[in-house]
mmCIF file with all atom_site columns, N, CA and C in Angstrom:
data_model
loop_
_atom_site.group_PDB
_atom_site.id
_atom_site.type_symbol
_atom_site.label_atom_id
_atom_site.label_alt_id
_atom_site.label_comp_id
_atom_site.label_asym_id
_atom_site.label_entity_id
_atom_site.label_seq_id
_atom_site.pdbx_PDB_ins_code
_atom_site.Cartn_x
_atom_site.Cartn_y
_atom_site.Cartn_z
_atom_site.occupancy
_atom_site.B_iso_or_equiv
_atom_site.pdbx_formal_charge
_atom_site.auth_seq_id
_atom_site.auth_comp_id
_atom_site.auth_asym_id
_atom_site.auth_atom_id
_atom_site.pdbx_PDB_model_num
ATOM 1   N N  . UNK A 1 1  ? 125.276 30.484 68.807 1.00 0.00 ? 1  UNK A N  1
ATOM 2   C CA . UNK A 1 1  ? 124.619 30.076 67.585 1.00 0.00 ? 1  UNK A CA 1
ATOM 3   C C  . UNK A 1 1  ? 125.130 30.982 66.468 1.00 0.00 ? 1  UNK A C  1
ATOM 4   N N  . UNK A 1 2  ? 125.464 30.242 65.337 1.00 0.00 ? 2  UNK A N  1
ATOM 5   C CA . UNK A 1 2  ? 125.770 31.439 63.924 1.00 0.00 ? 2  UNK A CA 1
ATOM 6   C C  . UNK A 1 2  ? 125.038 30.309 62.848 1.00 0.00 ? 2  UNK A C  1
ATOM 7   N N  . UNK A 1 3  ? 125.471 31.358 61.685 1.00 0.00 ? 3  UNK A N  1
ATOM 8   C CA . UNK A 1 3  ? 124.634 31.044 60.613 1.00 0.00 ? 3  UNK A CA 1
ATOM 9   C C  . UNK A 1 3  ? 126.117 30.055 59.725 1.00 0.00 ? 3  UNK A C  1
ATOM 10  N N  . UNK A 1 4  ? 125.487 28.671 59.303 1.00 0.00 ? 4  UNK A N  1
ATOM 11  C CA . UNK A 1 4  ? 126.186 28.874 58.105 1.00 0.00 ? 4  UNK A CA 1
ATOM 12  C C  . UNK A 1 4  ? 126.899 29.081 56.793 1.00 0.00 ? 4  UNK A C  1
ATOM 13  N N  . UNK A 1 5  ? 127.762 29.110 56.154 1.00 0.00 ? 5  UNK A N  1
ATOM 14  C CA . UNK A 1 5  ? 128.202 29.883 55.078 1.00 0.00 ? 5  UNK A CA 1
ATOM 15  C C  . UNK A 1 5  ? 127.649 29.312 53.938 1.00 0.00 ? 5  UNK A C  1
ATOM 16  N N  . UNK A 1 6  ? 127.715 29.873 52.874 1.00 0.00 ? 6  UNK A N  1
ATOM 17  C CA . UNK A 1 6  ? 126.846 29.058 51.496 1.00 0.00 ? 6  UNK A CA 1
ATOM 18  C C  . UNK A 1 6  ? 127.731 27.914 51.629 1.00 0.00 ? 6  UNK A C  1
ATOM 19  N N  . UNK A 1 7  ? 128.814 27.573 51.290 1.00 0.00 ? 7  UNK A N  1
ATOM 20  C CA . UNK A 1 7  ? 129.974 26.603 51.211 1.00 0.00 ? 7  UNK A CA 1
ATOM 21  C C  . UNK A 1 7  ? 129.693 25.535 52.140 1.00 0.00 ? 7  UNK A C  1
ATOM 22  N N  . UNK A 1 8  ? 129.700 25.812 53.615 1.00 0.00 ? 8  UNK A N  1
ATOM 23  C CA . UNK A 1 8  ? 128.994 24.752 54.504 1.00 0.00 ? 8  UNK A CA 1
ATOM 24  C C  . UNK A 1 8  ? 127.914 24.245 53.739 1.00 0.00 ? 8  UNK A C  1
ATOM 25  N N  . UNK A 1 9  ? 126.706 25.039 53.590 1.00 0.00 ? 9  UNK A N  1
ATOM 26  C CA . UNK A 1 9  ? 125.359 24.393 53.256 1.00 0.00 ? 9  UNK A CA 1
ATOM 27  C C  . UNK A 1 9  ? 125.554 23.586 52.239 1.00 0.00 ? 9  UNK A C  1
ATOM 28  N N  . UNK A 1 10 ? 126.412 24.159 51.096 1.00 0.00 ? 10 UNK A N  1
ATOM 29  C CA . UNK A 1 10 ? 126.749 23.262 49.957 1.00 0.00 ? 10 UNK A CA 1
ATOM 30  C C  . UNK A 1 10 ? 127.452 21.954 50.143 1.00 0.00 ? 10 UNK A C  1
ATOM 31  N N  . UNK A 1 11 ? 127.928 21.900 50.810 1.00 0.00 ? 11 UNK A N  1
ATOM 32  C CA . UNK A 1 11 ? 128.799 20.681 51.307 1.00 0.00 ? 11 UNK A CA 1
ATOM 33  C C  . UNK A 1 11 ? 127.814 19.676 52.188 1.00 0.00 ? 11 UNK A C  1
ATOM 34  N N  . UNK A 1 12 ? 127.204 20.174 53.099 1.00 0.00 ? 12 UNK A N  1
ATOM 35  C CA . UNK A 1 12 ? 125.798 19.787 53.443 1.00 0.00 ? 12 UNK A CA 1
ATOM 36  C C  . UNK A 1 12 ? 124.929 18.625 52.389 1.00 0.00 ? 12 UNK A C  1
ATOM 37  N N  . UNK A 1 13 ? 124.724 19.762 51.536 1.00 0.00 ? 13 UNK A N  1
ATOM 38  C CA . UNK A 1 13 ? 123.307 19.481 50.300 1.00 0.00 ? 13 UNK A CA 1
ATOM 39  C C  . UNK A 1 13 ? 124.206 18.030 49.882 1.00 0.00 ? 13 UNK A C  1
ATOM 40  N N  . UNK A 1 14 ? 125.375 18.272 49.476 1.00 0.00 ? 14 UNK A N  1
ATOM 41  C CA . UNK A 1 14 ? 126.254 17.188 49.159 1.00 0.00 ? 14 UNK A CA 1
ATOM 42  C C  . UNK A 1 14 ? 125.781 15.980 49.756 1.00 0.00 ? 14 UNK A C  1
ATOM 43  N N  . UNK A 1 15 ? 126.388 15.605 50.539 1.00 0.00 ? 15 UNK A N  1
ATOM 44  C CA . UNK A 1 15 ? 126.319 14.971 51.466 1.00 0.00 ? 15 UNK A CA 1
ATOM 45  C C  . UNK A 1 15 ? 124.902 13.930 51.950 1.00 0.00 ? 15 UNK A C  1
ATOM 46  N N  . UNK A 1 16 ? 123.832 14.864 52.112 1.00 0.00 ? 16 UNK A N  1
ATOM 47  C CA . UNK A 1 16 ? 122.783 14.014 52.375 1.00 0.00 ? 16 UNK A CA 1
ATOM 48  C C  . UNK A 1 16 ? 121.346 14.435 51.867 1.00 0.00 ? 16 UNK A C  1
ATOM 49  N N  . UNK A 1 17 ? 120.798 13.730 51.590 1.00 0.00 ? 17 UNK A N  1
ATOM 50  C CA . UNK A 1 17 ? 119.539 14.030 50.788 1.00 0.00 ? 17 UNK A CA 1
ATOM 51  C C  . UNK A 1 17 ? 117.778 14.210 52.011 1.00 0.00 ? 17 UNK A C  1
ATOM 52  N N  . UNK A 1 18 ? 118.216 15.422 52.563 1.00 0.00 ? 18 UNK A N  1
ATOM 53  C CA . UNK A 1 18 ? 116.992 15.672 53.062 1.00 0.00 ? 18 UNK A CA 1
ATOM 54  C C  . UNK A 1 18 ? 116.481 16.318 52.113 1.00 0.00 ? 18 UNK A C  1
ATOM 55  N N  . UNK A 1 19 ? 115.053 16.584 52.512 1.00 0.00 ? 19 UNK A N  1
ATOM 56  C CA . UNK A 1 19 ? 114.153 17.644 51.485 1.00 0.00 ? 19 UNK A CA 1
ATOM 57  C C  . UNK A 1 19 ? 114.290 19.048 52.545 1.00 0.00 ? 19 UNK A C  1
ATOM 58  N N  . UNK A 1 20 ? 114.942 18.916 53.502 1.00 0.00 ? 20 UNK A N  1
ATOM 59  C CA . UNK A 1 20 ? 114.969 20.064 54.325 1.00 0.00 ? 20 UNK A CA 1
ATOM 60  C C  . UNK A 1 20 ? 116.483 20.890 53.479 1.00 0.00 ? 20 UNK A C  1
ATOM 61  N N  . UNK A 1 21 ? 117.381 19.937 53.673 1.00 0.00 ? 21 UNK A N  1
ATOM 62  C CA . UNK A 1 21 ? 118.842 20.345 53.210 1.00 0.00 ? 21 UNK A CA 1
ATOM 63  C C  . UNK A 1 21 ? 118.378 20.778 51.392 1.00 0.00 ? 21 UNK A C  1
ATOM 64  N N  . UNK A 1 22 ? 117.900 20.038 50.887 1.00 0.00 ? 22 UNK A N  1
ATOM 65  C CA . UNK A 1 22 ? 117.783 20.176 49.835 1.00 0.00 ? 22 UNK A CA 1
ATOM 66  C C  . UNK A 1 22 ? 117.190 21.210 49.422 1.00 0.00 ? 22 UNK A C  1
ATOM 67  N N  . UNK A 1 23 ? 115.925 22.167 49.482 1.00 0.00 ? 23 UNK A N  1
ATOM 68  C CA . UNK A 1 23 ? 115.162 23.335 49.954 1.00 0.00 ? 23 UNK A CA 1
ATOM 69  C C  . UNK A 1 23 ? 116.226 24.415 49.513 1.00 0.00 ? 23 UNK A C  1
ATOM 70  N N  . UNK A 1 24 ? 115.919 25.458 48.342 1.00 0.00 ? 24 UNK A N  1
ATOM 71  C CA . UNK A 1 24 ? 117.186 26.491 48.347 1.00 0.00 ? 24 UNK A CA 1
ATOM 72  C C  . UNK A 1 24 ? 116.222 27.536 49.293 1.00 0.00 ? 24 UNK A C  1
ATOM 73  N N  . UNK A 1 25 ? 116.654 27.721 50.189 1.00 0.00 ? 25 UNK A N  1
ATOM 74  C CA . UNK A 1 25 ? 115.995 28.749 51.171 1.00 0.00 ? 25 UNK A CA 1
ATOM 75  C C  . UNK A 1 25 ? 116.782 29.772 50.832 1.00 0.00 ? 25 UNK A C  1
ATOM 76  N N  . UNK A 1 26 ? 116.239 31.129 51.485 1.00 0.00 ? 26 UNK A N  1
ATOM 77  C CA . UNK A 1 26 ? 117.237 32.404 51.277 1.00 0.00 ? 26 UNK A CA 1
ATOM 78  C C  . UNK A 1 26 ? 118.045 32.631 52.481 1.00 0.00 ? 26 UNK A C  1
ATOM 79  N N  . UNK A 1 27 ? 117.438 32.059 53.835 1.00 0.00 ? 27 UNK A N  1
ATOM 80  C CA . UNK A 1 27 ? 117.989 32.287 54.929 1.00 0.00 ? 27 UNK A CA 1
ATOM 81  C C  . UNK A 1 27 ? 119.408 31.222 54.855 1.00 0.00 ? 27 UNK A C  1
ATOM 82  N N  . UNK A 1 28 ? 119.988 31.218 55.329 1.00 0.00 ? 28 UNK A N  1
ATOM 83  C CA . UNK A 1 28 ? 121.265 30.519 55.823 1.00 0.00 ? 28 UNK A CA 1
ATOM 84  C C  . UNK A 1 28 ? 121.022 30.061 56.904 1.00 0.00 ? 28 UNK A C  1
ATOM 85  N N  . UNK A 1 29 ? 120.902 28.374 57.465 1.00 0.00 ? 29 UNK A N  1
ATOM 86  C CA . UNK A 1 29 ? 120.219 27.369 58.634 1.00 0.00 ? 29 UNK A CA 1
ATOM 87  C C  . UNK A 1 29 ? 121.510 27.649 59.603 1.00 0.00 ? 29 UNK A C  1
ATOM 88  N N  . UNK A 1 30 ? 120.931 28.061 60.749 1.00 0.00 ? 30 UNK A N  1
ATOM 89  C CA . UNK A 1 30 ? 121.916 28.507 62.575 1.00 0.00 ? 30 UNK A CA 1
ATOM 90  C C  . UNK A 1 30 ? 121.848 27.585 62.697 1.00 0.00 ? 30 UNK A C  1
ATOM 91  N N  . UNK A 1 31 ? 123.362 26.977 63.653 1.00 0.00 ? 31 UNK A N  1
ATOM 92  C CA . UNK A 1 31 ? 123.619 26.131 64.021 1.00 0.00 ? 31 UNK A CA 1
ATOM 93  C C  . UNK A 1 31 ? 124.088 26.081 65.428 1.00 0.00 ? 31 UNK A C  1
ATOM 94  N N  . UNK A 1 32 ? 124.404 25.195 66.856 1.00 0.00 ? 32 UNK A N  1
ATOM 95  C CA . UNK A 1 32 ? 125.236 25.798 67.501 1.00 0.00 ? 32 UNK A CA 1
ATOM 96  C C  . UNK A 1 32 ? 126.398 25.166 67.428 1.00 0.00 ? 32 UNK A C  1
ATOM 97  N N  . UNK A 1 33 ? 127.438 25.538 68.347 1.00 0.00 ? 33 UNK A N  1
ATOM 98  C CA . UNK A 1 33 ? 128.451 24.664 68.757 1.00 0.00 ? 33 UNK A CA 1
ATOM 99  C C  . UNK A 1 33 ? 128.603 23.602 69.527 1.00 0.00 ? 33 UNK A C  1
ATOM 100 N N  . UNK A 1 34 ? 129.431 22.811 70.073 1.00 0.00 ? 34 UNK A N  1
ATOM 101 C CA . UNK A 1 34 ? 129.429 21.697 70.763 1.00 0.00 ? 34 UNK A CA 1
ATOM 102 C C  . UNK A 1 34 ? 129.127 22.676 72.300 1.00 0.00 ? 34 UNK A C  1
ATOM 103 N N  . UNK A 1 35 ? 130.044 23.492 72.488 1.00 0.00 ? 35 UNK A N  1
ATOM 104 C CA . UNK A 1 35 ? 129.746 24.233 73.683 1.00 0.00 ? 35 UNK A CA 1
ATOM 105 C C  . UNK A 1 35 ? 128.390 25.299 73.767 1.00 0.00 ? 35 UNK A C  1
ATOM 106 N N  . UNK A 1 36 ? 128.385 25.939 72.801 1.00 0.00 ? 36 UNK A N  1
ATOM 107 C CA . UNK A 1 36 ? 126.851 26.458 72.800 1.00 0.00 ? 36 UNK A CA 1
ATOM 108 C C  . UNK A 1 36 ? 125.556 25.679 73.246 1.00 0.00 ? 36 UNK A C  1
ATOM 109 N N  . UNK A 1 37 ? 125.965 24.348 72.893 1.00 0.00 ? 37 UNK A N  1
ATOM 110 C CA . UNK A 1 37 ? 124.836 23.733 73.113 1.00 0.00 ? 37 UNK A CA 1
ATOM 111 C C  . UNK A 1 37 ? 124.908 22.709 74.170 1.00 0.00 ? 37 UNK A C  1
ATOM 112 N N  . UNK A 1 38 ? 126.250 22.823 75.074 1.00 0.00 ? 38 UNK A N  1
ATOM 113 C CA . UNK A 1 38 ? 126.030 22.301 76.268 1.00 0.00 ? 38 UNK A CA 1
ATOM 114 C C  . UNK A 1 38 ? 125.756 23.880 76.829 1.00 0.00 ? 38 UNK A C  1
ATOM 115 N N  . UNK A 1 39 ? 126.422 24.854 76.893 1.00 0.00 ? 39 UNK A N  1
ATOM 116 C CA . UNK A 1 39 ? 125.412 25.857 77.695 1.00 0.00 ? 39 UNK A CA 1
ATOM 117 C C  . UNK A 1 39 ? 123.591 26.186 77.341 1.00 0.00 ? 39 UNK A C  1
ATOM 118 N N  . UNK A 1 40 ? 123.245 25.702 76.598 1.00 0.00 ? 40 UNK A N  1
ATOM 119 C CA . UNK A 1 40 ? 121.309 25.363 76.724 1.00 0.00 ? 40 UNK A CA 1
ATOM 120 C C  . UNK A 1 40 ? 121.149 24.536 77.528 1.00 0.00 ? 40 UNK A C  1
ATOM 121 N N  . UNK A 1 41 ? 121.735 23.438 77.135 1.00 0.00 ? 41 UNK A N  1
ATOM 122 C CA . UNK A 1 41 ? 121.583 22.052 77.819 1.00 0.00 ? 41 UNK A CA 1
ATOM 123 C C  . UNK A 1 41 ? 121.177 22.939 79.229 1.00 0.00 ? 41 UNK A C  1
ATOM 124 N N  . UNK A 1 42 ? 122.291 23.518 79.890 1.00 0.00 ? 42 UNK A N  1
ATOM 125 C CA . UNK A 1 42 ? 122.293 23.983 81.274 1.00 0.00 ? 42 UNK A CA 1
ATOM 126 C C  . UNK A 1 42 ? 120.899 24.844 81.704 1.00 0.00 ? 42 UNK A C  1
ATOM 127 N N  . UNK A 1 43 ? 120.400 25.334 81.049 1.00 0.00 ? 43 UNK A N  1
ATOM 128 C CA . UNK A 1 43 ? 119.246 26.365 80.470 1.00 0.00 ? 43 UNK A CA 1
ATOM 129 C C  . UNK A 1 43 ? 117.839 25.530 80.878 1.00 0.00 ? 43 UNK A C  1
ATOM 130 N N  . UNK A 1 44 ? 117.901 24.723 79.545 1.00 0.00 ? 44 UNK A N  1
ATOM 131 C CA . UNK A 1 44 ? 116.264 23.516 79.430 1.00 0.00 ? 44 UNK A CA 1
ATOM 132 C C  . UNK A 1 44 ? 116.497 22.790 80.579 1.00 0.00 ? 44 UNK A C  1
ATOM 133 N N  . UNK A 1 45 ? 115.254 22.379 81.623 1.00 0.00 ? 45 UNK A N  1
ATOM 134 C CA . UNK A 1 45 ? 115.615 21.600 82.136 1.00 0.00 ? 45 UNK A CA 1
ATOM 135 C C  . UNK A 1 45 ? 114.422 20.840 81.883 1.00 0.00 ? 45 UNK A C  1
ATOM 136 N N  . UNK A 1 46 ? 113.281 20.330 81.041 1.00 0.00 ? 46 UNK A N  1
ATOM 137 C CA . UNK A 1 46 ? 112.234 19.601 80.462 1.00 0.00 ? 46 UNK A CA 1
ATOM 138 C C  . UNK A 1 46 ? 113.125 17.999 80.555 1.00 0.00 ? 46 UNK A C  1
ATOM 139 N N  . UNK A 1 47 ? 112.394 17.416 80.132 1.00 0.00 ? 47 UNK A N  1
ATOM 140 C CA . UNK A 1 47 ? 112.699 15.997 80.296 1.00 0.00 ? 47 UNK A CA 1
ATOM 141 C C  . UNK A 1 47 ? 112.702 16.030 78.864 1.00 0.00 ? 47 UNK A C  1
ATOM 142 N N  . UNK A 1 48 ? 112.272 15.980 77.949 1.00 0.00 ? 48 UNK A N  1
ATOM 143 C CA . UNK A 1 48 ? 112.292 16.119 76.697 1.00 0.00 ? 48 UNK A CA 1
ATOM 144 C C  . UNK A 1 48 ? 113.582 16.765 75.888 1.00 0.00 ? 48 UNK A C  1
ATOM 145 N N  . UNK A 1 49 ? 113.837 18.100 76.888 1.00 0.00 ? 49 UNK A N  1
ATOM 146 C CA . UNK A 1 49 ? 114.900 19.005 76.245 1.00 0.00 ? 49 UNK A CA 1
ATOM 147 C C  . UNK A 1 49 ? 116.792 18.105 77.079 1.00 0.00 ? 49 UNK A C  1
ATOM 148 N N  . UNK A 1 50 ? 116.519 17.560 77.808 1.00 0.00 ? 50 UNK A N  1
ATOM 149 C CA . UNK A 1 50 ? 117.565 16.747 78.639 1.00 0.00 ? 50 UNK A CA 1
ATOM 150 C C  . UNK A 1 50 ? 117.883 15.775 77.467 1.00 0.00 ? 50 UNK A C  1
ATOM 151 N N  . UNK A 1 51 ? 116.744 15.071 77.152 1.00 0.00 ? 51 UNK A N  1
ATOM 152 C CA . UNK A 1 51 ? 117.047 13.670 76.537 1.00 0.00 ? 51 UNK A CA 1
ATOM 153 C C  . UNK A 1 51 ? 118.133 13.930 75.084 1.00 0.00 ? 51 UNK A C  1
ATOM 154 N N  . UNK A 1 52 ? 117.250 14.672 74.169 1.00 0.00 ? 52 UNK A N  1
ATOM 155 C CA . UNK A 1 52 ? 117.601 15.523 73.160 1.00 0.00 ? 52 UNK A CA 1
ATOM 156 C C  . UNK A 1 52 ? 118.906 16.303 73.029 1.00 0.00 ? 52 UNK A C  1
ATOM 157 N N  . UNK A 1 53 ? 119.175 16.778 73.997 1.00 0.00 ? 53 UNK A N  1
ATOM 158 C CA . UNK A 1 53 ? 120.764 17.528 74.637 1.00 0.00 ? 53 UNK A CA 1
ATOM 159 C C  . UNK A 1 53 ? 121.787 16.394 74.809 1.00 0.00 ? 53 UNK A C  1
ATOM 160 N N  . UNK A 1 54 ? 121.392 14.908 75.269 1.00 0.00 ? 54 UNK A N  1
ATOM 161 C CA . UNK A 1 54 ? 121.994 13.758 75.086 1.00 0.00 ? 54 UNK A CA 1
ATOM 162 C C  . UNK A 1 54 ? 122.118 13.409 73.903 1.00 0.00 ? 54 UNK A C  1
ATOM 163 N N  . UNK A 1 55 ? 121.680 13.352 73.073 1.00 0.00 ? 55 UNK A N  1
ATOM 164 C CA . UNK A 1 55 ? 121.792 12.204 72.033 1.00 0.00 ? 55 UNK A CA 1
ATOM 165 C C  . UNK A 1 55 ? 122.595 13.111 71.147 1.00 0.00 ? 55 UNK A C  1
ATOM 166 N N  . UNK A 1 56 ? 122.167 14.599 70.967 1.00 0.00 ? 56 UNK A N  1
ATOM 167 C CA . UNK A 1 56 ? 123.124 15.785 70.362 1.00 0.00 ? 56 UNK A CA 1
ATOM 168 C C  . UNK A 1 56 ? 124.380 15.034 70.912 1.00 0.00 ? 56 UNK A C  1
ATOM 169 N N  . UNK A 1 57 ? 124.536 15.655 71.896 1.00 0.00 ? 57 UNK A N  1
ATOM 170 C CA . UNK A 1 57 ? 125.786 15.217 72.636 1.00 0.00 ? 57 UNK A CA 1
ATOM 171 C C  . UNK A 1 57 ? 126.638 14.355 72.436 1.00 0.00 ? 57 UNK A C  1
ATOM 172 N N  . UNK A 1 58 ? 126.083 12.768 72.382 1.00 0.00 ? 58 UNK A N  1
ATOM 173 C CA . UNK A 1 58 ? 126.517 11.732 71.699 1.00 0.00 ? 58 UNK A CA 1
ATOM 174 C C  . UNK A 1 58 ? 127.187 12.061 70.132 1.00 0.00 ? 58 UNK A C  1
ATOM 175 N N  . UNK A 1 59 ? 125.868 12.713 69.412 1.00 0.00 ? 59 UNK A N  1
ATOM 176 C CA . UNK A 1 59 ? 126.450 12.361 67.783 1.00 0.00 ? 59 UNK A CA 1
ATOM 177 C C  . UNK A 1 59 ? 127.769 13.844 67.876 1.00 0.00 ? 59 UNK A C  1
ATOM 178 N N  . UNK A 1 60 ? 127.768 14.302 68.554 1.00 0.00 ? 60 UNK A N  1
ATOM 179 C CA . UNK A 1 60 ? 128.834 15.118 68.558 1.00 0.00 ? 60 UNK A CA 1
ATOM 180 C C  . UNK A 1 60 ? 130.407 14.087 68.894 1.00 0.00 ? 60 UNK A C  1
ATOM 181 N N  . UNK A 1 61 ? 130.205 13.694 70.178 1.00 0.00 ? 61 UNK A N  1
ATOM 182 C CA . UNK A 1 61 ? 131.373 12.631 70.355 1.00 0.00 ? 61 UNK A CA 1
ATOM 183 C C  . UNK A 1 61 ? 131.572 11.315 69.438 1.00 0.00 ? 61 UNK A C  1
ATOM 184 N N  . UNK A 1 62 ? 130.771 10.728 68.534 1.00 0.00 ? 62 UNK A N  1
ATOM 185 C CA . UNK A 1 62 ? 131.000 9.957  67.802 1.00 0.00 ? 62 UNK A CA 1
ATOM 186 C C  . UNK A 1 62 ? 131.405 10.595 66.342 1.00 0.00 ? 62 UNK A C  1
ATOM 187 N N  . UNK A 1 63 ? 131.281 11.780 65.917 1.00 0.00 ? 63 UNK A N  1
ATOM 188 C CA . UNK A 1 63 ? 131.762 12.477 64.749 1.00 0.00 ? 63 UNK A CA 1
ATOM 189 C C  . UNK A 1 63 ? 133.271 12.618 64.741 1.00 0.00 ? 63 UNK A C  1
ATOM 190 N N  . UNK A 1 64 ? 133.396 12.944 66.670 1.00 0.00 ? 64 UNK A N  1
ATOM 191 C CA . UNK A 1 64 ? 134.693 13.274 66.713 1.00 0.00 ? 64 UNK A CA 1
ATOM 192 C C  . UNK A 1 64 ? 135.492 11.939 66.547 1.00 0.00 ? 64 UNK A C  1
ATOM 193 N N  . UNK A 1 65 ? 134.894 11.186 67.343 1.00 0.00 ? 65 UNK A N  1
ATOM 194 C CA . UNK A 1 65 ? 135.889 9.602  66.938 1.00 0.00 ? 65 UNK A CA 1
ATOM 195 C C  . UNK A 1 65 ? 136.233 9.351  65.720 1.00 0.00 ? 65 UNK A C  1
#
């Protein structure tokens, strides 16, 4: 997990209009990686935290397409 850069977030804010994204917070929003977050995946084993680790998963492979 890392934090990211003002430039990310800005490009972010760009992009899509949450009221979350939108929010000037002071913290900088953590993110993980595609692999960071199949090693949780390995971690949670909830039925809830499985499903969720899927669909991540997915919008990760369809970004890449």
């Amino acid at each position: 997990m890392f934090a990211l850069s003002n430039d990310e977030v800005n490009i972010l804010r760009s992009k899509f209009s949450s009221t979350k994204l939108s929010s000037k917070s002071r913290v900088l929003p953590k993110v993980f990686t595609e692999k960071g977050l199949y090693m949780l995946a390995t971690i949670l084993k909830s039925k809830t935290a499985v499903e969720v680790t899927f669909a991540i998963i997915e919008t990760f492979a369809q970004v890449r397409a």
